[in-house]
Coordinates of C-alpha atoms in Angstrom, one line a residue:
X11 CA 90.6 71.7 153.3
X12 CA 92.0 72.5 156.7
X13 CA 91.3 74.6 158.7
X14 CA 94.3 76.0 157.5
X15 CA 95.2 76.2 154.1
X16 CA 92.9 79.0 152.7
X17 CA 94.5 80.9 154.1
X18 CA 98.1 79.5 152.1
X19 CA 98.7 81.0 148.7
X20 CA 99.2 77.6 147.4
X21 CA 95.2 76.5 148.3
X22 CA 92.4 78.9 147.0
X23 CA 88.7 77.7 147.8
X24 CA 87.0 77.3 144.6
X25 CA 83.0 77.2 144.2
X26 CA 80.8 76.5 141.2
X27 CA 78.3 78.5 139.8
X28 CA 76.7 79.6 136.6
X29 CA 74.8 82.6 135.8
X30 CA 72.3 82.0 134.0
X31 CA 70.5 78.7 137.1
X32 CA 72.3 80.1 140.4
X33 CA 73.0 77.2 141.0
X34 CA 75.7 77.5 143.6
X35 CA 75.2 80.8 144.6
X36 CA 74.0 79.8 148.0
X37 CA 77.3 78.3 148.4
X38 CA 79.8 80.9 147.7
X39 CA 76.8 82.7 150.6
X40 CA 77.7 80.0 153.3
X41 CA 82.0 80.0 152.6
X42 CA 81.7 84.0 152.8
X43 CA 79.8 83.0 156.2
X44 CA 82.2 80.7 157.3
X45 CA 85.1 82.2 156.6
X46 CA 84.5 85.3 158.4
X47 CA 83.1 83.2 161.7
X48 CA 85.6 80.5 161.5
X49 CA 88.2 82.7 160.1
X50 CA 88.2 86.8 160.7
X51 CA 86.4 86.8 163.9
X52 CA 89.3 88.7 164.8
X53 CA 89.6 91.4 162.1
X54 CA 85.6 91.7 162.0
X55 CA 85.4 92.4 166.3
X56 CA 84.4 95.5 167.1
X57 CA 86.3 97.8 168.9
X58 CA 85.5 101.7 170.4
X59 CA 88.6 103.1 167.2
X60 CA 86.3 105.4 165.2
X61 CA 86.1 103.3 161.5
X62 CA 84.1 105.7 159.1
X63 CA 83.9 106.1 155.6
X64 CA 81.8 108.1 153.7
X65 CA 79.1 106.6 151.3
X66 CA 77.4 110.0 149.5
X67 CA 76.3 113.5 149.6
X68 CA 74.0 114.7 149.3
X69 CA 70.7 118.2 149.4
X70 CA 68.3 117.3 151.8
X71 CA 65.4 119.3 151.6
X72 CA 65.1 121.2 155.2
X73 CA 68.3 120.4 156.2
X74 CA 70.5 121.8 153.9
X75 CA 73.2 119.8 152.9
X76 CA 74.6 116.1 153.9
X77 CA 76.7 113.1 154.1
X78 CA 75.6 110.1 154.4
X79 CA 78.1 107.3 157.0
X80 CA 78.6 104.2 157.4
X81 CA 80.1 104.2 161.1
X82 CA 81.4 100.5 160.9
X83 CA 83.4 101.1 164.5
X84 CA 83.6 103.4 167.6
X85 CA 81.1 105.3 168.5
X86 CA 79.8 109.1 166.5
X87 CA 78.0 112.1 169.6
X88 CA 76.1 115.7 168.5
X89 CA 78.6 118.1 168.8
X90 CA 81.7 116.2 168.1
X91 CA 84.0 118.0 166.2
X92 CA 84.7 115.4 162.4
X93 CA 87.6 116.1 160.0
X94 CA 86.1 115.5 156.4
X95 CA 88.5 114.9 153.4
X96 CA 87.7 117.6 150.3
X97 CA 89.5 118.5 146.6
X98 CA 90.9 121.6 148.4
X99 CA 91.9 120.3 151.5
X100 CA 90.3 119.3 155.2
X101 CA 87.1 120.5 156.6
X102 CA 86.1 120.1 160.3
X103 CA 82.1 121.1 161.2
X104 CA 80.9 120.5 163.3
X105 CA 77.7 117.8 163.4
X106 CA 74.8 119.5 164.2
X107 CA 73.0 116.0 163.9
X108 CA 72.0 112.9 163.6
X109 CA 69.8 110.8 161.6
X110 CA 69.1 107.5 160.7
X111 CA 66.3 105.8 158.7
X112 CA 63.4 104.0 160.7
X113 CA 63.6 100.4 161.4
X114 CA 63.7 98.0 158.0
X115 CA 63.5 101.5 155.8
X116 CA 67.3 102.5 153.6
X117 CA 68.6 105.7 154.1
X118 CA 68.2 106.7 150.5
X119 CA 64.0 106.0 150.9
X120 CA 62.7 109.2 152.1
X121 CA 60.7 109.0 155.7
X122 CA 61.1 110.5 159.2
X123 CA 64.7 110.5 160.0
X124 CA 64.9 109.3 163.5
X125 CA 67.2 112.2 165.6
X126 CA 70.1 110.5 167.5
X127 CA 72.4 112.3 170.7
X128 CA 74.9 109.6 170.2
X129 CA 75.8 106.1 167.5
X130 CA 77.2 103.0 167.9
X131 CA 78.9 101.3 164.7
X132 CA 78.5 99.0 163.0
X133 CA 75.5 101.7 161.4
X134 CA 74.9 103.5 158.5
X135 CA 74.3 107.4 159.6
X136 CA 73.5 111.1 157.8
X137 CA 75.0 113.4 159.7
X138 CA 74.3 117.4 158.9
X139 CA 77.0 120.0 159.1
X140 CA 77.6 123.7 157.5
X141 CA 80.2 123.3 154.6
X142 CA 79.7 119.6 153.6
X143 CA 79.2 120.5 150.0
X144 CA 82.9 119.0 148.7
X145 CA 82.8 116.6 150.6
X146 CA 84.5 113.1 148.9
X147 CA 82.3 109.5 149.0
X148 CA 84.7 107.4 150.1
X149 CA 87.0 109.1 151.7
X150 CA 87.8 108.3 156.0
X151 CA 86.4 110.1 158.7
X152 CA 87.7 111.1 162.4
X153 CA 86.8 112.9 165.5
X154 CA 89.3 115.6 167.3
X155 CA 88.7 114.6 171.3
X156 CA 90.0 116.2 173.7
X157 CA 94.4 115.4 173.8
X158 CA 94.4 115.0 169.7
X159 CA 97.0 116.6 167.6
X160 CA 94.4 118.0 165.2
X161 CA 97.4 118.1 162.4
X162 CA 98.1 114.7 162.4
X163 CA 94.0 113.9 162.5
X164 CA 94.0 116.9 159.4
X165 CA 97.0 114.5 157.7
X166 CA 95.1 110.9 158.4
X167 CA 92.4 112.1 157.4
X168 CA 94.3 113.8 154.2
X169 CA 95.7 111.2 153.4
X170 CA 94.4 108.7 150.6
X171 CA 94.5 111.4 148.4
X172 CA 97.3 112.3 149.4
X173 CA 99.0 109.2 147.9
X174 CA 96.7 109.9 145.2
X175 CA 98.4 113.2 144.5
X176 CA 100.4 112.6 141.5
X177 CA 97.3 110.4 139.6
X178 CA 95.2 113.6 140.3
X179 CA 96.6 116.3 138.6
X180 CA 95.5 117.8 136.0
X181 CA 96.6 119.8 132.6
X182 CA 95.6 123.7 131.7
X183 CA 94.0 122.1 128.8
X184 CA 91.2 119.1 128.8
X185 CA 87.5 118.2 129.8
X186 CA 87.0 117.8 133.6
X187 CA 85.8 114.0 135.0
X188 CA 83.0 113.6 137.3
X189 CA 82.9 110.7 140.0
X190 CA 81.2 108.4 142.7
X191 CA 84.2 107.6 145.0
X192 CA 87.3 108.9 145.0
X193 CA 88.3 105.1 143.8
X194 CA 86.0 105.5 141.1
X195 CA 87.8 108.7 139.8
X196 CA 91.2 107.0 140.4
X197 CA 91.2 104.3 138.1
X198 CA 88.9 106.8 135.5
X199 CA 91.0 108.8 135.6
X200 CA 94.1 105.9 135.5
X201 CA 91.6 104.4 132.5
X202 CA 91.8 108.1 130.4
X203 CA 95.5 108.4 130.8
X204 CA 98.1 104.9 130.2
X205 CA 95.0 102.9 128.7
X206 CA 93.1 105.3 125.6
X207 CA 94.9 106.0 122.6
X208 CA 95.9 108.9 122.1
X209 CA 95.5 109.9 126.6
X210 CA 92.3 112.2 126.8
X211 CA 93.6 115.0 129.1
X212 CA 91.6 115.9 132.1
X213 CA 92.0 120.0 133.6
X214 CA 89.4 120.1 136.4
X215 CA 88.1 116.8 138.7
X216 CA 85.5 115.8 141.3
X217 CA 83.6 113.6 143.0
X218 CA 79.4 113.6 143.3
X219 CA 76.9 115.6 141.6
X220 CA 76.9 117.8 139.3
X221 CA 75.8 121.0 139.0
X222 CA 76.1 124.1 137.8
X223 CA 79.0 125.4 138.9
X224 CA 81.1 122.7 137.5
X225 CA 78.8 123.3 134.2
X226 CA 80.6 127.0 134.6
X227 CA 84.0 125.8 135.5
X228 CA 84.0 123.9 132.4
X229 CA 82.5 126.1 130.3
X230 CA 85.6 128.0 130.1
X231 CA 87.5 125.5 127.6
X232 CA 85.2 127.6 124.9
X233 CA 87.0 130.7 125.5
X234 CA 90.5 129.1 125.7
X235 CA 90.0 127.4 122.1
X236 CA 89.3 124.5 122.3
X237 CA 85.6 123.5 122.2
X238 CA 85.8 119.7 122.9
X239 CA 87.4 119.5 126.2
X240 CA 84.0 121.6 127.5
X241 CA 82.9 117.8 128.2
X242 CA 81.8 116.6 131.4
X243 CA 82.5 112.7 131.8
X244 CA 80.5 111.7 134.5
X245 CA 80.9 107.8 136.3
X246 CA 78.4 107.0 137.8
X247 CA 76.7 110.9 139.4
X248 CA 74.1 112.4 139.0
X249 CA 72.6 115.7 137.1
X250 CA 71.0 117.7 138.5
X251 CA 68.3 119.2 136.4
X252 CA 69.5 123.0 136.4
X253 CA 73.2 121.9 135.5
X254 CA 71.5 120.3 132.3
X255 CA 69.6 123.5 131.5
X256 CA 72.8 125.1 132.1
X257 CA 75.0 123.2 130.1
X258 CA 73.4 124.0 127.1
X259 CA 73.2 127.4 127.4
X260 CA 77.1 127.8 128.1
X261 CA 77.6 124.7 125.2
X262 CA 79.0 122.5 127.8
X263 CA 78.4 118.5 126.7
X264 CA 77.9 116.1 129.5
X265 CA 78.2 112.4 128.6
X266 CA 77.1 110.1 131.3
X267 CA 77.8 106.0 132.4
X268 CA 77.5 103.6 134.7
X269 CA 80.4 102.3 133.2
X270 CA 83.8 103.4 131.9
X271 CA 84.0 101.9 128.6
X272 CA 80.7 103.8 127.9
X273 CA 82.2 107.5 129.2
X274 CA 85.1 106.3 126.4
X275 CA 82.9 105.3 123.9
X276 CA 80.7 108.1 124.1
X277 CA 83.7 110.6 124.3
X278 CA 85.4 109.4 120.5
X279 CA 82.5 108.9 119.1
X280 CA 81.3 113.0 119.7
X281 CA 85.5 113.5 118.7
X282 CA 85.0 111.0 116.1
X283 CA 82.4 113.4 114.0
X284 CA 83.6 117.0 115.8
X285 CA 87.3 115.2 113.5
X286 CA 85.3 115.0 110.3
X287 CA 83.5 118.4 110.8
X288 CA 86.7 119.8 110.7
X289 CA 88.5 117.5 108.3
X290 CA 84.9 118.8 106.1
X291 CA 85.3 122.6 106.2
X292 CA 89.6 122.7 107.0
X293 CA 89.1 120.4 102.9
X294 CA 89.2 123.8 101.0
X295 CA 92.0 125.1 103.1
X296 CA 94.0 122.3 103.5
X297 CA 97.0 121.2 100.6
X298 CA 99.1 117.7 101.1
X299 CA 102.5 117.7 99.1
X300 CA 103.3 116.4 96.5
X301 CA 105.3 116.4 93.7
X302 CA 104.4 114.3 90.6
X303 CA 106.4 113.6 87.8
X304 CA 104.5 113.9 84.5
X305 CA 104.7 110.7 81.8
X306 CA 105.2 112.4 78.0
X307 CA 104.6 108.9 76.8
X308 CA 100.6 109.7 78.2
X309 CA 99.6 112.4 77.3
X310 CA 95.6 113.0 76.2
X311 CA 94.9 116.5 75.8
X312 CA 97.0 119.5 76.2
X313 CA 94.8 123.0 76.8
X314 CA 92.3 123.2 79.9
X315 CA 90.6 120.8 80.8
X316 CA 94.8 119.4 80.5
X317 CA 94.8 115.3 80.9
X318 CA 97.7 113.5 81.5
X319 CA 99.4 110.4 83.6
X320 CA 101.6 110.8 86.0
X321 CA 103.9 109.4 88.8
X322 CA 103.9 110.2 92.0
X323 CA 107.5 110.8 93.1
X324 CA 106.7 112.4 96.4
X325 CA 104.1 112.7 99.2
X326 CA 100.3 112.3 98.6
X327 CA 98.2 113.6 95.8
X328 CA 94.9 114.5 96.1
X329 CA 91.8 115.5 93.8
X330 CA 91.7 119.3 94.7
X331 CA 95.1 120.0 94.7
X332 CA 96.1 122.7 93.0
X333 CA 99.9 122.6 91.2
X334 CA 102.3 124.4 90.3
X335 CA 106.3 124.3 89.0
X336 CA 108.6 126.5 91.3
X337 CA 111.2 126.3 88.7
X338 CA 109.2 128.4 86.8
X339 CA 108.6 130.9 89.0
X340 CA 105.4 129.4 91.0
X341 CA 103.6 128.8 87.2
X342 CA 100.0 127.6 88.2
X343 CA 99.4 125.1 86.2
X344 CA 95.6 124.3 87.7
X345 CA 94.1 122.2 90.7
X346 CA 93.6 118.1 90.5
X347 CA 89.8 117.5 89.5
X348 CA 89.6 114.3 88.5
X349 CA 92.7 111.2 89.3
X350 CA 92.1 107.9 87.7
X351 CA 93.9 104.3 87.5
X352 CA 93.6 101.2 86.0
X353 CA 89.3 102.9 84.3
X354 CA 88.2 103.7 88.5
X355 CA 88.4 106.9 89.6
X356 CA 89.9 107.8 93.1
X357 CA 90.6 110.5 96.0
X358 CA 94.7 110.0 96.7
X359 CA 97.9 108.4 95.6
X360 CA 100.1 108.0 97.1
X361 CA 104.2 108.0 96.4
X362 CA 105.5 105.3 93.9
X363 CA 102.3 104.6 91.7
X364 CA 101.2 106.0 87.6
X365 CA 97.9 107.6 87.5
X366 CA 95.6 109.5 85.2
X367 CA 94.9 113.6 86.2
X368 CA 92.7 116.3 84.5
X369 CA 94.0 119.3 86.0
X370 CA 91.5 122.6 85.5
X371 CA 93.4 126.4 85.8
X372 CA 89.4 128.7 85.5
X373 CA 91.6 132.1 86.5
X374 CA 94.3 131.1 83.1
X375 CA 92.6 128.2 81.1
X376 CA 95.5 128.9 78.7
X377 CA 97.8 127.4 80.4
X378 CA 99.0 124.7 78.2
X379 CA 100.9 121.3 78.1
X380 CA 104.2 121.9 76.3
X381 CA 104.4 125.5 76.1
X382 CA 104.6 127.4 79.1
X383 CA 105.4 124.1 80.7
X384 CA 106.4 120.1 79.1
X385 CA 107.7 117.4 81.3
X386 CA 110.2 117.8 82.0
X387 CA 108.9 120.5 84.7
X388 CA 108.4 119.1 88.5
X389 CA 105.2 119.9 89.4
X390 CA 104.7 120.8 93.4
X391 CA 101.6 121.2 95.1
X392 CA 101.1 124.6 96.2
X393 CA 101.4 125.1 100.2
X394 CA 101.4 128.5 102.2
X395 CA 101.0 128.7 105.3
X396 CA 97.4 128.6 106.4
X397 CA 97.3 125.2 103.8
X398 CA 99.8 123.5 106.9
X399 CA 98.4 124.7 109.7
X400 CA 95.5 123.4 108.6
X401 CA 97.4 119.6 108.5
X402 CA 98.8 119.9 111.5
X403 CA 94.9 120.6 113.6
X404 CA 92.4 118.4 111.0
X405 CA 94.7 115.9 108.9
X406 CA 97.8 114.8 111.4
X407 CA 97.2 111.6 111.5
X408 CA 97.0 111.4 107.3
X409 CA 100.6 112.1 107.2
X410 CA 103.0 110.1 107.6
X411 CA 106.5 110.5 108.5
X412 CA 108.0 110.8 105.3
X413 CA 105.0 112.8 104.1
X414 CA 106.2 115.4 107.2
X415 CA 109.8 115.3 106.0
X416 CA 108.3 116.8 101.9
X417 CA 106.3 119.7 103.8
X418 CA 109.7 120.9 105.8
X419 CA 110.9 120.2 102.2
X420 CA 108.8 123.0 100.4
X421 CA 108.5 125.6 102.2
X422 CA 111.6 125.9 101.3
X423 CA 111.1 126.4 98.3
X424 CA 108.3 128.7 98.9
X425 CA 110.4 130.0 101.7
X426 CA 107.0 129.7 104.6
X427 CA 108.3 130.7 108.6

């Protein structure tokens, strides 16, 4: 490959590797080093303009809230006025301390830090200052020098967040999403809103670890009568023990994972279980719409329990459906307690099918086929405002468009507003 070929879109460096044996990994590292040395050296050269990115925000005993940053280029001095990005706008804080770990130690490993008056990139540094609690990981840090326009510096720090403002908009009702960095938050929000069916609404967002205040914030969903959204989806962030205890007290769920799909699976599983539970609770109230016609040649028992063959003219007939005859002043015939087709019992029967049903009338067992009603009368599901509301809340996906049209038709029959 020629010196300039790799920059041409027609040429792509390929290095065969094996995830099983590890073969080829050294070649990949060698290729990256060669590219950096031969092709990217101008971009990798150090320069004096500050280039600094927030890595992590965390509480340190004895130091308070600190910000771990990577100083790539330029200088940073103790006493500098630094501008940080938060969801609530730019924050200016005086740098009270510049700390680095001892040589050959990571910043995450607890040890005695080395204090500096000034640091030069490239270097990982822990910053000490006031008002850093809401600083967002993954955002830039700039310093206000003499002669700089403060508002211009603030706008530049907030530029990444401003560009994402449309994607960071939230709804009045929804879950809370917490991620480790701004980029991770953007990816998670896009996944929840565009790739999940149906989309998962989001009412609050945050970056960094989950604390007690976050639990308190999302617990308001319980008061808004949407307890399923009293949920925090935590993507690759730590959760304080205080937050976990407070979540149990406030009936808030915290789902955490390092992979977006795992987070989605946890929440989907929870919603499916919740919906199933609600359907079981609403089963006694919800009535599916149906109109059925009695087949006169298939009347097996005329009096309680009435056993007849019927054809489902419209809608869905389910076990437990109360039936009446609107043309006879809403005469209550009874409840369907059994549905049978071809010798097999079933829970439902849809439009166009013929089944045998058993009807029981506990309040008036004297109702008799051939006396109060017969095959010339169509039997209707007895709908009420409460039963329709229960259908909308818990069984919306179980009804097709024609079924909802039948609901509208029956609302007129029963004068339901």
